[in-house]
JSON list of C-alpha atoms in Angstrom, two decimals:
[
{"chain": "A", "resi": 1, "resn": "UNK", "atom": "CA", "xyz": [6.05, -16.14, 19.93]},
{"chain": "A", "resi": 2, "resn": "UNK", "atom": "CA", "xyz": [6.57, -17.50, 16.40]},
{"chain": "A", "resi": 3, "resn": "UNK", "atom": "CA", "xyz": [10.02, -18.53, 15.23]},
{"chain": "A", "resi": 4, "resn": "UNK", "atom": "CA", "xyz": [11.42, -17.19, 11.95]},
{"chain": "A", "resi": 5, "resn": "UNK", "atom": "CA", "xyz": [10.96, -20.67, 10.46]},
{"chain": "A", "resi": 6, "resn": "UNK", "atom": "CA", "xyz": [7.27, -20.66, 11.44]},
{"chain": "A", "resi": 7, "resn": "UNK", "atom": "CA", "xyz": [6.79, -17.21, 9.91]},
{"chain": "A", "resi": 8, "resn": "UNK", "atom": "CA", "xyz": [8.49, -18.29, 6.73]},
{"chain": "A", "resi": 9, "resn": "UNK", "atom": "CA", "xyz": [6.18, -21.25, 6.43]},
{"chain": "A", "resi": 10, "resn": "UNK", "atom": "CA", "xyz": [3.10, -19.11, 7.14]},
{"chain": "A", "resi": 11, "resn": "UNK", "atom": "CA", "xyz": [4.05, -16.50, 4.52]},
{"chain": "A", "resi": 12, "resn": "UNK", "atom": "CA", "xyz": [4.69, -19.19, 1.90]},
{"chain": "A", "resi": 13, "resn": "UNK", "atom": "CA", "xyz": [1.27, -20.72, 2.69]},
{"chain": "A", "resi": 14, "resn": "UNK", "atom": "CA", "xyz": [-0.40, -17.30, 2.43]},
{"chain": "A", "resi": 15, "resn": "UNK", "atom": "CA", "xyz": [1.19, -16.67, -0.95]},
{"chain": "A", "resi": 16, "resn": "UNK", "atom": "CA", "xyz": [-0.10, -20.02, -2.23]},
{"chain": "A", "resi": 17, "resn": "UNK", "atom": "CA", "xyz": [-3.50, -19.44, -0.64]},
{"chain": "A", "resi": 18, "resn": "UNK", "atom": "CA", "xyz": [-4.22, -16.09, -2.38]},
{"chain": "A", "resi": 19, "resn": "UNK", "atom": "CA", "xyz": [-5.75, -16.95, -5.80]},
{"chain": "A", "resi": 20, "resn": "UNK", "atom": "CA", "xyz": [-4.96, -13.47, -7.19]},
{"chain": "A", "resi": 21, "resn": "UNK", "atom": "CA", "xyz": [-1.21, -14.18, -6.99]},
{"chain": "A", "resi": 22, "resn": "UNK", "atom": "CA", "xyz": [-0.19, -16.01, -10.17]},
{"chain": "A", "resi": 23, "resn": "UNK", "atom": "CA", "xyz": [3.49, -16.43, -9.34]},
{"chain": "A", "resi": 24, "resn": "UNK", "atom": "CA", "xyz": [3.63, -17.77, -5.81]},
{"chain": "A", "resi": 25, "resn": "UNK", "atom": "CA", "xyz": [6.16, -20.43, -6.70]},
{"chain": "A", "resi": 26, "resn": "UNK", "atom": "CA", "xyz": [8.47, -17.81, -8.25]},
{"chain": "A", "resi": 27, "resn": "UNK", "atom": "CA", "xyz": [8.70, -15.81, -5.05]},
{"chain": "A", "resi": 28, "resn": "UNK", "atom": "CA", "xyz": [11.40, -16.58, -2.48]},
{"chain": "A", "resi": 29, "resn": "UNK", "atom": "CA", "xyz": [10.73, -15.99, 1.21]},
{"chain": "A", "resi": 30, "resn": "UNK", "atom": "CA", "xyz": [13.27, -15.51, 3.98]},
{"chain": "A", "resi": 31, "resn": "UNK", "atom": "CA", "xyz": [12.72, -14.26, 7.53]},
{"chain": "A", "resi": 32, "resn": "UNK", "atom": "CA", "xyz": [15.11, -12.74, 10.10]},
{"chain": "A", "resi": 33, "resn": "UNK", "atom": "CA", "xyz": [13.90, -11.48, 13.48]},
{"chain": "A", "resi": 34, "resn": "UNK", "atom": "CA", "xyz": [10.32, -11.23, 12.24]},
{"chain": "A", "resi": 35, "resn": "UNK", "atom": "CA", "xyz": [11.23, -9.22, 9.14]},
{"chain": "A", "resi": 36, "resn": "UNK", "atom": "CA", "xyz": [10.18, -10.89, 5.88]},
{"chain": "A", "resi": 37, "resn": "UNK", "atom": "CA", "xyz": [12.23, -10.49, 2.70]},
{"chain": "A", "resi": 38, "resn": "UNK", "atom": "CA", "xyz": [10.64, -11.38, -0.64]},
{"chain": "A", "resi": 39, "resn": "UNK", "atom": "CA", "xyz": [12.59, -11.88, -3.84]},
{"chain": "A", "resi": 40, "resn": "UNK", "atom": "CA", "xyz": [12.22, -13.42, -7.28]},
{"chain": "A", "resi": 41, "resn": "UNK", "atom": "CA", "xyz": [10.70, -12.41, -10.64]},
{"chain": "A", "resi": 42, "resn": "UNK", "atom": "CA", "xyz": [7.00, -12.01, -11.44]},
{"chain": "A", "resi": 43, "resn": "UNK", "atom": "CA", "xyz": [5.04, -11.23, -14.61]},
{"chain": "A", "resi": 44, "resn": "UNK", "atom": "CA", "xyz": [3.18, -8.12, -13.46]},
{"chain": "A", "resi": 45, "resn": "UNK", "atom": "CA", "xyz": [3.31, -5.28, -10.96]},
{"chain": "A", "resi": 46, "resn": "UNK", "atom": "CA", "xyz": [0.04, -6.64, -9.55]},
{"chain": "A", "resi": 47, "resn": "UNK", "atom": "CA", "xyz": [1.71, -9.92, -8.59]},
{"chain": "A", "resi": 48, "resn": "UNK", "atom": "CA", "xyz": [4.44, -7.96, -6.79]},
{"chain": "A", "resi": 49, "resn": "UNK", "atom": "CA", "xyz": [1.94, -5.81, -4.93]},
{"chain": "A", "resi": 50, "resn": "UNK", "atom": "CA", "xyz": [-0.32, -8.75, -4.05]},
{"chain": "A", "resi": 51, "resn": "UNK", "atom": "CA", "xyz": [2.61, -10.80, -2.75]},
{"chain": "A", "resi": 52, "resn": "UNK", "atom": "CA", "xyz": [3.74, -7.92, -0.50]},
{"chain": "A", "resi": 53, "resn": "UNK", "atom": "CA", "xyz": [0.18, -7.50, 0.82]},
{"chain": "A", "resi": 54, "resn": "UNK", "atom": "CA", "xyz": [-0.13, -11.24, 1.48]},
{"chain": "A", "resi": 55, "resn": "UNK", "atom": "CA", "xyz": [3.06, -11.23, 3.55]},
{"chain": "A", "resi": 56, "resn": "UNK", "atom": "CA", "xyz": [1.84, -8.25, 5.56]},
{"chain": "A", "resi": 57, "resn": "UNK", "atom": "CA", "xyz": [-1.35, -10.10, 6.44]},
{"chain": "A", "resi": 58, "resn": "UNK", "atom": "CA", "xyz": [0.48, -12.85, 8.30]},
{"chain": "A", "resi": 59, "resn": "UNK", "atom": "CA", "xyz": [0.36, -12.54, 12.12]},
{"chain": "A", "resi": 60, "resn": "UNK", "atom": "CA", "xyz": [3.57, -11.51, 13.87]},
{"chain": "A", "resi": 61, "resn": "UNK", "atom": "CA", "xyz": [5.27, -10.20, 10.73]},
{"chain": "A", "resi": 62, "resn": "UNK", "atom": "CA", "xyz": [7.05, -7.04, 11.82]},
{"chain": "A", "resi": 63, "resn": "UNK", "atom": "CA", "xyz": [7.97, -5.63, 8.40]},
{"chain": "A", "resi": 64, "resn": "UNK", "atom": "CA", "xyz": [8.29, -6.68, 4.75]},
{"chain": "A", "resi": 65, "resn": "UNK", "atom": "CA", "xyz": [11.28, -5.91, 2.51]},
{"chain": "A", "resi": 66, "resn": "UNK", "atom": "CA", "xyz": [10.56, -6.59, -1.14]},
{"chain": "A", "resi": 67, "resn": "UNK", "atom": "CA", "xyz": [13.20, -7.27, -3.74]},
{"chain": "A", "resi": 68, "resn": "UNK", "atom": "CA", "xyz": [10.73, -8.75, -6.23]},
{"chain": "A", "resi": 69, "resn": "UNK", "atom": "CA", "xyz": [11.41, -7.77, -9.83]},
{"chain": "A", "resi": 70, "resn": "UNK", "atom": "CA", "xyz": [8.69, -7.29, -12.48]},
{"chain": "A", "resi": 71, "resn": "UNK", "atom": "CA", "xyz": [9.71, -8.95, -15.73]},
{"chain": "A", "resi": 72, "resn": "UNK", "atom": "CA", "xyz": [6.71, -9.25, -18.08]},
{"chain": "A", "resi": 73, "resn": "UNK", "atom": "CA", "xyz": [6.79, -11.99, -20.73]},
{"chain": "A", "resi": 74, "resn": "UNK", "atom": "CA", "xyz": [6.47, -10.95, -24.36]},
{"chain": "A", "resi": 75, "resn": "UNK", "atom": "CA", "xyz": [2.74, -11.63, -24.32]},
{"chain": "A", "resi": 76, "resn": "UNK", "atom": "CA", "xyz": [2.24, -8.96, -21.62]},
{"chain": "A", "resi": 77, "resn": "UNK", "atom": "CA", "xyz": [4.46, -6.25, -23.06]},
{"chain": "A", "resi": 78, "resn": "UNK", "atom": "CA", "xyz": [2.63, -3.15, -24.23]},
{"chain": "A", "resi": 79, "resn": "UNK", "atom": "CA", "xyz": [3.88, 0.09, -25.76]},
{"chain": "A", "resi": 80, "resn": "UNK", "atom": "CA", "xyz": [4.13, 3.19, -23.57]},
{"chain": "A", "resi": 81, "resn": "UNK", "atom": "CA", "xyz": [1.41, 4.75, -25.69]},
{"chain": "A", "resi": 82, "resn": "UNK", "atom": "CA", "xyz": [-0.96, 1.81, -25.03]},
{"chain": "A", "resi": 83, "resn": "UNK", "atom": "CA", "xyz": [-0.26, 1.91, -21.31]},
{"chain": "A", "resi": 84, "resn": "UNK", "atom": "CA", "xyz": [-0.70, 5.69, -21.14]},
{"chain": "A", "resi": 85, "resn": "UNK", "atom": "CA", "xyz": [-4.02, 5.43, -23.00]},
{"chain": "A", "resi": 86, "resn": "UNK", "atom": "CA", "xyz": [-5.30, 2.71, -20.69]},
{"chain": "A", "resi": 87, "resn": "UNK", "atom": "CA", "xyz": [-4.15, 4.58, -17.55]},
{"chain": "A", "resi": 88, "resn": "UNK", "atom": "CA", "xyz": [-5.69, 7.84, -18.72]},
{"chain": "A", "resi": 89, "resn": "UNK", "atom": "CA", "xyz": [-9.01, 6.08, -19.42]},
{"chain": "A", "resi": 90, "resn": "UNK", "atom": "CA", "xyz": [-9.00, 4.52, -15.97]},
{"chain": "A", "resi": 91, "resn": "UNK", "atom": "CA", "xyz": [-8.34, 7.91, -14.30]},
{"chain": "A", "resi": 92, "resn": "UNK", "atom": "CA", "xyz": [-10.96, 9.59, -16.47]},
{"chain": "A", "resi": 93, "resn": "UNK", "atom": "CA", "xyz": [-13.67, 7.08, -15.55]},
{"chain": "A", "resi": 94, "resn": "UNK", "atom": "CA", "xyz": [-12.90, 6.79, -11.84]},
{"chain": "A", "resi": 95, "resn": "UNK", "atom": "CA", "xyz": [-15.19, 9.09, -9.81]},
{"chain": "A", "resi": 96, "resn": "UNK", "atom": "CA", "xyz": [-12.76, 8.99, -6.85]},
{"chain": "A", "resi": 97, "resn": "UNK", "atom": "CA", "xyz": [-9.86, 10.51, -8.79]},
{"chain": "A", "resi": 98, "resn": "UNK", "atom": "CA", "xyz": [-10.03, 14.26, -9.57]},
{"chain": "A", "resi": 99, "resn": "UNK", "atom": "CA", "xyz": [-9.16, 15.62, -13.02]},
{"chain": "A", "resi": 100, "resn": "UNK", "atom": "CA", "xyz": [-6.05, 17.24, -11.57]},
{"chain": "A", "resi": 101, "resn": "UNK", "atom": "CA", "xyz": [-4.18, 13.90, -11.78]},
{"chain": "A", "resi": 102, "resn": "UNK", "atom": "CA", "xyz": [-2.12, 13.31, -14.91]},
{"chain": "A", "resi": 103, "resn": "UNK", "atom": "CA", "xyz": [-0.13, 10.30, -16.12]},
{"chain": "A", "resi": 104, "resn": "UNK", "atom": "CA", "xyz": [3.12, 9.78, -17.99]},
{"chain": "A", "resi": 105, "resn": "UNK", "atom": "CA", "xyz": [4.70, 6.49, -19.10]},
{"chain": "A", "resi": 106, "resn": "UNK", "atom": "CA", "xyz": [8.35, 5.77, -19.92]},
{"chain": "A", "resi": 107, "resn": "UNK", "atom": "CA", "xyz": [9.62, 2.22, -20.57]},
{"chain": "A", "resi": 108, "resn": "UNK", "atom": "CA", "xyz": [6.59, 0.75, -18.76]},
{"chain": "A", "resi": 109, "resn": "UNK", "atom": "CA", "xyz": [7.08, 2.93, -15.68]},
{"chain": "A", "resi": 110, "resn": "UNK", "atom": "CA", "xyz": [3.96, 4.98, -14.90]},
{"chain": "A", "resi": 111, "resn": "UNK", "atom": "CA", "xyz": [4.42, 8.34, -13.22]},
{"chain": "A", "resi": 112, "resn": "UNK", "atom": "CA", "xyz": [1.45, 10.08, -11.58]},
{"chain": "A", "resi": 113, "resn": "UNK", "atom": "CA", "xyz": [1.54, 13.85, -11.17]},
{"chain": "A", "resi": 114, "resn": "UNK", "atom": "CA", "xyz": [-0.88, 16.50, -9.91]},
{"chain": "A", "resi": 115, "resn": "UNK", "atom": "CA", "xyz": [-2.63, 17.45, -6.72]},
{"chain": "A", "resi": 116, "resn": "UNK", "atom": "CA", "xyz": [-5.51, 16.02, -4.67]},
{"chain": "A", "resi": 117, "resn": "UNK", "atom": "CA", "xyz": [-7.24, 16.98, -1.47]},
{"chain": "A", "resi": 118, "resn": "UNK", "atom": "CA", "xyz": [-7.33, 13.55, 0.24]},
{"chain": "A", "resi": 119, "resn": "UNK", "atom": "CA", "xyz": [-4.95, 10.61, 0.62]},
{"chain": "A", "resi": 120, "resn": "UNK", "atom": "CA", "xyz": [-7.60, 8.10, -0.50]},
{"chain": "A", "resi": 121, "resn": "UNK", "atom": "CA", "xyz": [-7.71, 9.85, -3.87]},
{"chain": "A", "resi": 122, "resn": "UNK", "atom": "CA", "xyz": [-3.91, 9.60, -4.17]},
{"chain": "A", "resi": 123, "resn": "UNK", "atom": "CA", "xyz": [-4.07, 5.92, -3.25]},
{"chain": "A", "resi": 124, "resn": "UNK", "atom": "CA", "xyz": [-6.97, 5.16, -5.57]},
{"chain": "A", "resi": 125, "resn": "UNK", "atom": "CA", "xyz": [-5.14, 6.66, -8.55]},
{"chain": "A", "resi": 126, "resn": "UNK", "atom": "CA", "xyz": [-2.17, 4.36, -7.96]},
{"chain": "A", "resi": 127, "resn": "UNK", "atom": "CA", "xyz": [-3.84, 1.12, -6.96]},
{"chain": "A", "resi": 128, "resn": "UNK", "atom": "CA", "xyz": [-6.20, 1.09, -9.93]},
{"chain": "A", "resi": 129, "resn": "UNK", "atom": "CA", "xyz": [-3.23, 1.06, -12.29]},
{"chain": "A", "resi": 130, "resn": "UNK", "atom": "CA", "xyz": [-1.70, -2.07, -10.71]},
{"chain": "A", "resi": 131, "resn": "UNK", "atom": "CA", "xyz": [-4.06, -4.19, -12.81]},
{"chain": "A", "resi": 132, "resn": "UNK", "atom": "CA", "xyz": [-2.95, -2.80, -16.16]},
{"chain": "A", "resi": 133, "resn": "UNK", "atom": "CA", "xyz": [-1.03, -5.10, -18.51]},
{"chain": "A", "resi": 134, "resn": "UNK", "atom": "CA", "xyz": [2.51, -3.98, -19.26]},
{"chain": "A", "resi": 135, "resn": "UNK", "atom": "CA", "xyz": [3.04, -1.74, -16.22]},
{"chain": "A", "resi": 136, "resn": "UNK", "atom": "CA", "xyz": [6.45, -2.41, -14.62]},
{"chain": "A", "resi": 137, "resn": "UNK", "atom": "CA", "xyz": [6.22, 0.01, -11.74]},
{"chain": "A", "resi": 138, "resn": "UNK", "atom": "CA", "xyz": [4.35, 3.11, -10.55]},
{"chain": "A", "resi": 139, "resn": "UNK", "atom": "CA", "xyz": [5.84, 6.35, -9.25]},
{"chain": "A", "resi": 140, "resn": "UNK", "atom": "CA", "xyz": [3.22, 8.25, -7.29]},
{"chain": "A", "resi": 141, "resn": "UNK", "atom": "CA", "xyz": [4.28, 11.93, -7.29]},
{"chain": "A", "resi": 142, "resn": "UNK", "atom": "CA", "xyz": [0.78, 13.24, -6.55]},
{"chain": "A", "resi": 143, "resn": "UNK", "atom": "CA", "xyz": [0.91, 15.88, -3.80]},
{"chain": "A", "resi": 144, "resn": "UNK", "atom": "CA", "xyz": [-1.68, 16.52, -1.10]},
{"chain": "A", "resi": 145, "resn": "UNK", "atom": "CA", "xyz": [-3.18, 19.98, -0.81]},
{"chain": "A", "resi": 146, "resn": "UNK", "atom": "CA", "xyz": [-6.05, 19.77, 1.70]},
{"chain": "A", "resi": 147, "resn": "UNK", "atom": "CA", "xyz": [-8.65, 22.53, 1.78]},
{"chain": "A", "resi": 148, "resn": "UNK", "atom": "CA", "xyz": [-9.92, 21.59, 5.24]},
{"chain": "A", "resi": 149, "resn": "UNK", "atom": "CA", "xyz": [-8.54, 22.94, 8.52]},
{"chain": "A", "resi": 150, "resn": "UNK", "atom": "CA", "xyz": [-6.42, 20.77, 10.84]},
{"chain": "A", "resi": 151, "resn": "UNK", "atom": "CA", "xyz": [-8.12, 22.17, 13.95]},
{"chain": "A", "resi": 152, "resn": "UNK", "atom": "CA", "xyz": [-8.88, 19.45, 16.52]},
{"chain": "A", "resi": 153, "resn": "UNK", "atom": "CA", "xyz": [-7.38, 16.72, 14.30]},
{"chain": "A", "resi": 154, "resn": "UNK", "atom": "CA", "xyz": [-5.70, 14.91, 17.22]},
{"chain": "A", "resi": 155, "resn": "UNK", "atom": "CA", "xyz": [-9.02, 14.34, 19.04]},
{"chain": "A", "resi": 156, "resn": "UNK", "atom": "CA", "xyz": [-10.75, 13.34, 15.80]},
{"chain": "A", "resi": 157, "resn": "UNK", "atom": "CA", "xyz": [-8.12, 10.70, 15.02]},
{"chain": "A", "resi": 158, "resn": "UNK", "atom": "CA", "xyz": [-8.18, 9.30, 18.58]},
{"chain": "A", "resi": 159, "resn": "UNK", "atom": "CA", "xyz": [-11.96, 9.01, 18.36]},
{"chain": "A", "resi": 160, "resn": "UNK", "atom": "CA", "xyz": [-11.74, 7.27, 14.97]},
{"chain": "A", "resi": 161, "resn": "UNK", "atom": "CA", "xyz": [-9.20, 4.76, 16.34]},
{"chain": "A", "resi": 162, "resn": "UNK", "atom": "CA", "xyz": [-11.50, 3.91, 19.26]},
{"chain": "A", "resi": 163, "resn": "UNK", "atom": "CA", "xyz": [-14.45, 3.35, 16.87]},
{"chain": "A", "resi": 164, "resn": "UNK", "atom": "CA", "xyz": [-12.53, 0.91, 14.71]},
{"chain": "A", "resi": 165, "resn": "UNK", "atom": "CA", "xyz": [-13.12, -2.71, 15.80]},
{"chain": "A", "resi": 166, "resn": "UNK", "atom": "CA", "xyz": [-9.88, -3.81, 14.19]},
{"chain": "A", "resi": 167, "resn": "UNK", "atom": "CA", "xyz": [-7.71, -1.44, 16.29]},
{"chain": "A", "resi": 168, "resn": "UNK", "atom": "CA", "xyz": [-6.64, -1.62, 19.93]},
{"chain": "A", "resi": 169, "resn": "UNK", "atom": "CA", "xyz": [-6.52, 2.16, 20.43]},
{"chain": "A", "resi": 170, "resn": "UNK", "atom": "CA", "xyz": [-5.30, 1.87, 24.04]},
{"chain": "A", "resi": 171, "resn": "UNK", "atom": "CA", "xyz": [-1.74, 1.22, 22.84]},
{"chain": "A", "resi": 172, "resn": "UNK", "atom": "CA", "xyz": [-1.59, 3.96, 20.19]},
{"chain": "A", "resi": 173, "resn": "UNK", "atom": "CA", "xyz": [-0.47, 7.55, 20.85]},
{"chain": "A", "resi": 174, "resn": "UNK", "atom": "CA", "xyz": [-1.30, 10.35, 18.43]},
{"chain": "A", "resi": 175, "resn": "UNK", "atom": "CA", "xyz": [0.82, 13.47, 17.97]},
{"chain": "A", "resi": 176, "resn": "UNK", "atom": "CA", "xyz": [0.11, 16.31, 15.56]},
{"chain": "A", "resi": 177, "resn": "UNK", "atom": "CA", "xyz": [2.15, 19.21, 14.20]},
{"chain": "A", "resi": 178, "resn": "UNK", "atom": "CA", "xyz": [0.41, 21.20, 11.51]},
{"chain": "A", "resi": 179, "resn": "UNK", "atom": "CA", "xyz": [-0.68, 18.70, 8.84]},
{"chain": "A", "resi": 180, "resn": "UNK", "atom": "CA", "xyz": [1.73, 15.99, 10.05]},
{"chain": "A", "resi": 181, "resn": "UNK", "atom": "CA", "xyz": [0.45, 13.16, 12.26]},
{"chain": "A", "resi": 182, "resn": "UNK", "atom": "CA", "xyz": [2.81, 10.85, 14.15]},
{"chain": "A", "resi": 183, "resn": "UNK", "atom": "CA", "xyz": [1.58, 7.49, 15.43]},
{"chain": "A", "resi": 184, "resn": "UNK", "atom": "CA", "xyz": [3.49, 5.78, 18.23]},
{"chain": "A", "resi": 185, "resn": "UNK", "atom": "CA", "xyz": [3.01, 2.60, 20.25]},
{"chain": "A", "resi": 186, "resn": "UNK", "atom": "CA", "xyz": [2.48, -1.06, 19.41]},
{"chain": "A", "resi": 187, "resn": "UNK", "atom": "CA", "xyz": [-0.10, -3.08, 17.49]},
{"chain": "A", "resi": 188, "resn": "UNK", "atom": "CA", "xyz": [-0.84, -6.80, 17.13]},
{"chain": "A", "resi": 189, "resn": "UNK", "atom": "CA", "xyz": [-0.27, -7.10, 13.37]},
{"chain": "A", "resi": 190, "resn": "UNK", "atom": "CA", "xyz": [0.82, -5.26, 10.25]},
{"chain": "A", "resi": 191, "resn": "UNK", "atom": "CA", "xyz": [-2.84, -5.09, 9.18]},
{"chain": "A", "resi": 192, "resn": "UNK", "atom": "CA", "xyz": [-3.72, -3.28, 12.41]},
{"chain": "A", "resi": 193, "resn": "UNK", "atom": "CA", "xyz": [-0.81, -0.93, 11.84]},
{"chain": "A", "resi": 194, "resn": "UNK", "atom": "CA", "xyz": [-2.17, -0.10, 8.41]},
{"chain": "A", "resi": 195, "resn": "UNK", "atom": "CA", "xyz": [-5.74, 0.27, 9.70]},
{"chain": "A", "resi": 196, "resn": "UNK", "atom": "CA", "xyz": [-4.51, 2.85, 12.22]},
{"chain": "A", "resi": 197, "resn": "UNK", "atom": "CA", "xyz": [-2.68, 4.76, 9.47]},
{"chain": "A", "resi": 198, "resn": "UNK", "atom": "CA", "xyz": [-5.74, 4.76, 7.21]},
{"chain": "A", "resi": 199, "resn": "UNK", "atom": "CA", "xyz": [-7.89, 6.03, 10.05]},
{"chain": "A", "resi": 200, "resn": "UNK", "atom": "CA", "xyz": [-5.47, 8.91, 10.58]},
{"chain": "A", "resi": 201, "resn": "UNK", "atom": "CA", "xyz": [-5.39, 9.73, 6.86]},
{"chain": "A", "resi": 202, "resn": "UNK", "atom": "CA", "xyz": [-9.16, 10.22, 6.96]},
{"chain": "A", "resi": 203, "resn": "UNK", "atom": "CA", "xyz": [-8.83, 13.25, 9.24]},
{"chain": "A", "resi": 204, "resn": "UNK", "atom": "CA", "xyz": [-9.26, 16.63, 7.50]},
{"chain": "A", "resi": 205, "resn": "UNK", "atom": "CA", "xyz": [-6.12, 18.62, 6.76]},
{"chain": "A", "resi": 206, "resn": "UNK", "atom": "CA", "xyz": [-3.61, 15.77, 7.12]},
{"chain": "A", "resi": 207, "resn": "UNK", "atom": "CA", "xyz": [-0.73, 15.94, 4.63]},
{"chain": "A", "resi": 208, "resn": "UNK", "atom": "CA", "xyz": [1.73, 13.42, 6.10]},
{"chain": "A", "resi": 209, "resn": "UNK", "atom": "CA", "xyz": [1.65, 10.36, 8.37]},
{"chain": "A", "resi": 210, "resn": "UNK", "atom": "CA", "xyz": [4.77, 9.35, 10.31]},
{"chain": "A", "resi": 211, "resn": "UNK", "atom": "CA", "xyz": [3.84, 5.79, 11.29]},
{"chain": "A", "resi": 212, "resn": "UNK", "atom": "CA", "xyz": [6.13, 4.63, 14.06]},
{"chain": "A", "resi": 213, "resn": "UNK", "atom": "CA", "xyz": [3.86, 1.87, 15.32]},
{"chain": "A", "resi": 214, "resn": "UNK", "atom": "CA", "xyz": [5.66, -1.40, 15.94]},
{"chain": "A", "resi": 215, "resn": "UNK", "atom": "CA", "xyz": [4.23, -4.91, 15.62]},
{"chain": "A", "resi": 216, "resn": "UNK", "atom": "CA", "xyz": [4.47, -6.75, 18.93]},
{"chain": "A", "resi": 217, "resn": "UNK", "atom": "CA", "xyz": [6.07, -10.19, 18.82]}
]
C-alpha cells in the first residue's frame, strides 16, 4: 500500500515525465487518503486536461480533484470568432463527428450542442478541441440519442469486459436499466476503471454510465 507521500511523489514525477505537459512546474500536487488534488495556473486547456490524465495514470490513485485554472498569456489569446471558426473547421473535417454537432464560443468558453448516436462521437467532438489555442474550457452539452436497441446489453458488456486484457472482469458487476448501465466492484487502477467504462459505452443503446467502481488500495 502506497502512502500519500509516495503517491504525491509519483504524480509529480508523472507530470514531469509527460512531454505534452508544458506547465508541470506550475501545477501543485497534494494527496489525502489516495485522492489527488491538483491546483495552479496553466496556459491552455490542453495542459489542464493532460495533467489530470497523467495523475489518473498513477497506480493506487483513487480519484483526482482538479482546481487547475486556465489563464492563457497574451500570445495565446484569440477572439471568440477565431476560436469558433477553428472549432467549426475541426468538427467539419472530422469523420467521427456527425454534422448534428454545433459549436458556440463566449469569452473563450466553447459550448458543444446537438445530438449523436454514440458516446465516442460525443467524446471525439470535445477532445479534439482541447488542442485549440485560446480555448479556456469546454462545455459538452451534446446529448445521446441511440438508434440501436438495448436488448441483451448486460451480457454484451460482460463479454466485452472479459475480452479486454486490461480489465479484471471477475471483480466487476454490471447492472442495466433501460439505457443506463451501472458498474460496481473494484479495479486495480483508475486506468482500468476508465477502460471498463469505455467498454460499457460501446454497447448499443447505452445513454448513461453510472461508474461506481472503486480503485483498490
